[in-house]
Short mmCIF file of N, CA and C in Angstrom, two decimals:
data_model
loop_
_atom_site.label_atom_id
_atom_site.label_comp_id
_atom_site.label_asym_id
_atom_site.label_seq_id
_atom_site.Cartn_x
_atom_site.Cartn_y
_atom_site.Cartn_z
N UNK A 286 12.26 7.29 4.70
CA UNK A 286 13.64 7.16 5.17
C UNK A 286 14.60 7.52 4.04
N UNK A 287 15.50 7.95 4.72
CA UNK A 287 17.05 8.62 3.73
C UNK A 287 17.43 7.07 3.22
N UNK A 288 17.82 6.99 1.58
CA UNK A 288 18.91 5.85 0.80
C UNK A 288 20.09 5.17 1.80
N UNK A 289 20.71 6.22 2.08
CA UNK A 289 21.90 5.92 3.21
C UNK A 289 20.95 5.43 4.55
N UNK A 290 20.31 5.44 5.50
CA UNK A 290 19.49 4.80 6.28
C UNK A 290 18.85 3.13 5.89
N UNK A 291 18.25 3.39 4.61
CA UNK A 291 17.60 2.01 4.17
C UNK A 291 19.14 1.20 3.77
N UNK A 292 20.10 1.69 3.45
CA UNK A 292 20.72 1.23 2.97
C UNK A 292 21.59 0.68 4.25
N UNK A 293 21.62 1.52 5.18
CA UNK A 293 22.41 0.84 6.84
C UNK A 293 21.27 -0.57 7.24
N UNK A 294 19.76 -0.29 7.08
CA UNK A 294 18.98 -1.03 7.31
C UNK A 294 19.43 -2.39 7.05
N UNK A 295 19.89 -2.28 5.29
CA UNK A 295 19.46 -3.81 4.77
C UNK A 295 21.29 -4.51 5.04
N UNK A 296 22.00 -3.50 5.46
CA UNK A 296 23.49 -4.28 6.10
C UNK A 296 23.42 -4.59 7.28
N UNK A 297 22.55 -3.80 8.08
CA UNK A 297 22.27 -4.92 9.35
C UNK A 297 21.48 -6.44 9.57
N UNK A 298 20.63 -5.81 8.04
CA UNK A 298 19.64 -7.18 8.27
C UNK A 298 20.41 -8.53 8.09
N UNK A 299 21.85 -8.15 7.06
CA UNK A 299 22.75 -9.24 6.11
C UNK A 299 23.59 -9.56 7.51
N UNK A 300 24.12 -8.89 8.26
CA UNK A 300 24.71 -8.89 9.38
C UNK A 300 23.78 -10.48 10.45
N UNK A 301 22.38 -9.29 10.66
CA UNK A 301 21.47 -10.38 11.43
C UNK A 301 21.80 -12.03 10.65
N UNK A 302 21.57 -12.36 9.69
CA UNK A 302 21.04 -13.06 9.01
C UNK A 302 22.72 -14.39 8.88
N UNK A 303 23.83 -13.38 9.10
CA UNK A 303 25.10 -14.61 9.15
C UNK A 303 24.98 -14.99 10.29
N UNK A 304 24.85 -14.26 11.12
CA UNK A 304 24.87 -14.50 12.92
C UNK A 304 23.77 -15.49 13.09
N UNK A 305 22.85 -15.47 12.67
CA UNK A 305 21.44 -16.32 12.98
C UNK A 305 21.88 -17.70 12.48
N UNK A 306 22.38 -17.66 10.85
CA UNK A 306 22.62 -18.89 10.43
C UNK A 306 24.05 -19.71 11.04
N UNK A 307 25.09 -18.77 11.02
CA UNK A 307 25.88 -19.35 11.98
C UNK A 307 25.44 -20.00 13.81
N UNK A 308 24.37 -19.76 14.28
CA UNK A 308 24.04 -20.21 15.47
C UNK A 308 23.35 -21.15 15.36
N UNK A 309 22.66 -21.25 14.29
CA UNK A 309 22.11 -22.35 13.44
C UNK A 309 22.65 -23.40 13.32
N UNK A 310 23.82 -23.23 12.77
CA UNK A 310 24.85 -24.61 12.75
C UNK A 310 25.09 -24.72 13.92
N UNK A 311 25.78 -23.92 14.91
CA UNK A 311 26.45 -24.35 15.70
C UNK A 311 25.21 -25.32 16.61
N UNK A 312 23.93 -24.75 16.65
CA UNK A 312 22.99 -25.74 17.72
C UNK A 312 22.96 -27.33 16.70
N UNK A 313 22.87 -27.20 15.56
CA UNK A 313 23.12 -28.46 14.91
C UNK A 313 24.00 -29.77 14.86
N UNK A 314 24.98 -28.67 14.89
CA UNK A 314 26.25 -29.59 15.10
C UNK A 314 27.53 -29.38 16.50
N UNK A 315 26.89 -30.60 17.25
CA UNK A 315 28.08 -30.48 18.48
C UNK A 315 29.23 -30.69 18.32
N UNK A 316 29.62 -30.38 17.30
CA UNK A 316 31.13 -30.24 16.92
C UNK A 316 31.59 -28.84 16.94
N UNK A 317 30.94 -27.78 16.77
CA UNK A 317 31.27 -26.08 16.48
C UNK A 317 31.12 -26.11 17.97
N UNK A 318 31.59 -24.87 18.20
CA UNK A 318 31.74 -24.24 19.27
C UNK A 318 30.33 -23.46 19.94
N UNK A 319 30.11 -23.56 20.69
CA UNK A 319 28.60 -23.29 21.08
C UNK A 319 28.40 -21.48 20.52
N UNK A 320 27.21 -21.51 20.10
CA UNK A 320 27.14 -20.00 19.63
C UNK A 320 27.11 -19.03 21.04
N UNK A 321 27.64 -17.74 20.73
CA UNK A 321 27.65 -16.78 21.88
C UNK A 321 25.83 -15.75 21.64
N UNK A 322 25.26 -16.48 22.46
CA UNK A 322 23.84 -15.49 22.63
C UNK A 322 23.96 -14.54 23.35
N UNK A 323 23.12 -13.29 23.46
CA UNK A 323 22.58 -12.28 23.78
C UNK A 323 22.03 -13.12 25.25
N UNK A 324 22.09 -11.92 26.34
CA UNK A 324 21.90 -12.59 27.50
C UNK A 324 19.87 -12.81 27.56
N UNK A 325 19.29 -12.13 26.61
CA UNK A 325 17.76 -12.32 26.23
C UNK A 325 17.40 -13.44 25.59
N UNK A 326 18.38 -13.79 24.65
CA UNK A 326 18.59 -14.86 24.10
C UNK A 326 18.31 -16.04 24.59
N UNK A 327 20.02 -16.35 25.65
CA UNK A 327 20.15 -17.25 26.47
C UNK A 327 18.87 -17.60 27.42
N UNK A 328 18.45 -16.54 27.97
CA UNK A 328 17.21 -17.06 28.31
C UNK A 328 15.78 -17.08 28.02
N UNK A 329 16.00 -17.24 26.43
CA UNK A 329 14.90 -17.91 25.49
C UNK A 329 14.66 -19.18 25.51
N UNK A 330 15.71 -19.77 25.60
CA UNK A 330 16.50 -20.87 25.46
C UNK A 330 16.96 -21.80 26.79
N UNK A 331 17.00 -21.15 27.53
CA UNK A 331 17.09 -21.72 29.11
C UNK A 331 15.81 -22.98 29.11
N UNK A 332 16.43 -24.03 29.55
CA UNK A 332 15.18 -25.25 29.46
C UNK A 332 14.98 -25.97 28.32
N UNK A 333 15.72 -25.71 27.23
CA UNK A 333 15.12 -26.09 26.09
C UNK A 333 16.05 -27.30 25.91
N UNK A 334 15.15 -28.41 25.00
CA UNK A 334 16.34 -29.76 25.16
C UNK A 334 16.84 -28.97 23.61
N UNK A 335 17.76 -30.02 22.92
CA UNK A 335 18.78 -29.51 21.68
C UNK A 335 17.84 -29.55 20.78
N UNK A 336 16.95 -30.57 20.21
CA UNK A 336 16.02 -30.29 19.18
C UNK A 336 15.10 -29.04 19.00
N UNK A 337 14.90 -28.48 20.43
CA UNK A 337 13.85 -27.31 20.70
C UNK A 337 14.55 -25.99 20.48
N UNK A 338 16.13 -26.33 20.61
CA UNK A 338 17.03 -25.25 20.50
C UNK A 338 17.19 -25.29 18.67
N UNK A 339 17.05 -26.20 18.30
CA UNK A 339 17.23 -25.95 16.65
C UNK A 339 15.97 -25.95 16.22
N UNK A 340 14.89 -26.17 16.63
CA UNK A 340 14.05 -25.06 15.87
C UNK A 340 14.19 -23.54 16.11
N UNK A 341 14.39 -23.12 17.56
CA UNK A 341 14.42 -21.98 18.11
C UNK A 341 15.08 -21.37 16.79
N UNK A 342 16.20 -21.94 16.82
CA UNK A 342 17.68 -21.13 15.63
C UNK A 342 17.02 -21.56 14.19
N UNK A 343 16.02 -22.34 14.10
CA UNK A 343 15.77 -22.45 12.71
C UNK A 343 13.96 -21.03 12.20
N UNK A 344 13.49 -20.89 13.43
CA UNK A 344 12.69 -19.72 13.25
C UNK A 344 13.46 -18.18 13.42
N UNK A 345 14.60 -18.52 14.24
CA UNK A 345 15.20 -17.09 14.53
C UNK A 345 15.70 -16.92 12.91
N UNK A 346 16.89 -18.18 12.13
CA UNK A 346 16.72 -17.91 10.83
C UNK A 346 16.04 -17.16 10.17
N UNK A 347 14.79 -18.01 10.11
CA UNK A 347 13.65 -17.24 8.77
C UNK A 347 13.37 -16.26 9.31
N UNK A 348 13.53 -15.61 10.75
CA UNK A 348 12.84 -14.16 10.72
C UNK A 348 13.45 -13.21 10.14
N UNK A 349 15.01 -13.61 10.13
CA UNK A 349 16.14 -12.95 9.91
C UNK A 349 16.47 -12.48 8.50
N UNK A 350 16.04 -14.05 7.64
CA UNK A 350 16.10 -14.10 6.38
C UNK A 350 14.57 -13.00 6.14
N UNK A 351 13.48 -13.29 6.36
CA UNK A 351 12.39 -12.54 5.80
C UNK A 351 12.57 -10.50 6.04
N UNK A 352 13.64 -10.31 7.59
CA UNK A 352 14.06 -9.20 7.34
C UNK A 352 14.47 -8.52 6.32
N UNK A 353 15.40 -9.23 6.38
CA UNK A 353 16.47 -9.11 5.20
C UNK A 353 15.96 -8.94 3.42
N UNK A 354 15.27 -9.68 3.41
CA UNK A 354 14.45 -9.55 2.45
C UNK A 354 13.33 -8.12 2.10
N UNK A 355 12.91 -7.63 3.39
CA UNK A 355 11.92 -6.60 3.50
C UNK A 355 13.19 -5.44 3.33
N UNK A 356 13.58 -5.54 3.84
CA UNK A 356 14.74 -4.27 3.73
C UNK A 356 15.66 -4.24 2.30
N UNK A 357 15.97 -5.34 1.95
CA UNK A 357 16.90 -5.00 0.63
C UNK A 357 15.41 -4.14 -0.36
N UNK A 358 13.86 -5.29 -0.65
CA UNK A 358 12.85 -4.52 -0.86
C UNK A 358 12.97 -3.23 -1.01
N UNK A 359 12.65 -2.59 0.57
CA UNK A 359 12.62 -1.22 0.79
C UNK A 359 13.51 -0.39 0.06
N UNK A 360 15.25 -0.63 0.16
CA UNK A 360 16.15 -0.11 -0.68
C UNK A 360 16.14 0.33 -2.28
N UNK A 361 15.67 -1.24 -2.42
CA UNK A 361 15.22 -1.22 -3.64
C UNK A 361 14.18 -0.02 -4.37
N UNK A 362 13.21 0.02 -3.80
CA UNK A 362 12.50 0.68 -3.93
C UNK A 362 12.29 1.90 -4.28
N UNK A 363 13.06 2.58 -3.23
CA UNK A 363 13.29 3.79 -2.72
C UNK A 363 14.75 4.03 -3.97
N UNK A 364 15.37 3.16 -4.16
CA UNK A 364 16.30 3.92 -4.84
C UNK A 364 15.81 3.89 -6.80
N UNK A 365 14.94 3.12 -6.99
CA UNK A 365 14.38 3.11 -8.40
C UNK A 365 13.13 4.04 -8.29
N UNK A 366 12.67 4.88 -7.30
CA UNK A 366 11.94 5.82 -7.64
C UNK A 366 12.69 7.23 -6.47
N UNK A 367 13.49 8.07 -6.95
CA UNK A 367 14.07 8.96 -5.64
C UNK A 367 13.05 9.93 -5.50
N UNK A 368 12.94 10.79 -4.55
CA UNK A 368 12.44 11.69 -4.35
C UNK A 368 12.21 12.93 -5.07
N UNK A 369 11.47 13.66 -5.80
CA UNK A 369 11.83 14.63 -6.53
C UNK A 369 12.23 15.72 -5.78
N UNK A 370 12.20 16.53 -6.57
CA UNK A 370 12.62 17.76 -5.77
C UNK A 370 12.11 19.18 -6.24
#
């Protein structure tokens, strides 16, 4: 993959990763405003009592975070060894 590609990669992953933790809180605390899910989402989640909903948001987290992590990686990577030519 192109620098500029890995590099869109690991701003979506940072993107994923506020959104996840922000929904995070909000299932935590019934004081925030309920998070706005994805209609795939919502019915991940359909049935679930509130504790089942904060793990849900506490694995959607770490997947988010471990993205995020693989992709800055990749960037990394790719930009301390470039392509020759």
């Amino acid at each position: 993959k192109s620098l500029v590609q890995l590099a869109a990669d690991r701003d979506a992953s940072k993107d994923l990763v506020a959104r996840a933790q922000r929904d995070l809180l909000a299932f935590r605390n019934p004081y925030l405003a309920r998070p706005v899910l994805t209609p795939d989402e919502a019915a991940e989640i359909q049935g679930m009592d509130g504790a089942e909903r904060v793990r849900w948001a506490e694995r959607r987290f770490a997947d988010a975070v471990a993205a995020l992590e693989a992709a800055k990686q990749a960037y990394d990577l790719a930009k301390a060894s470039p392509p020759s030519n």
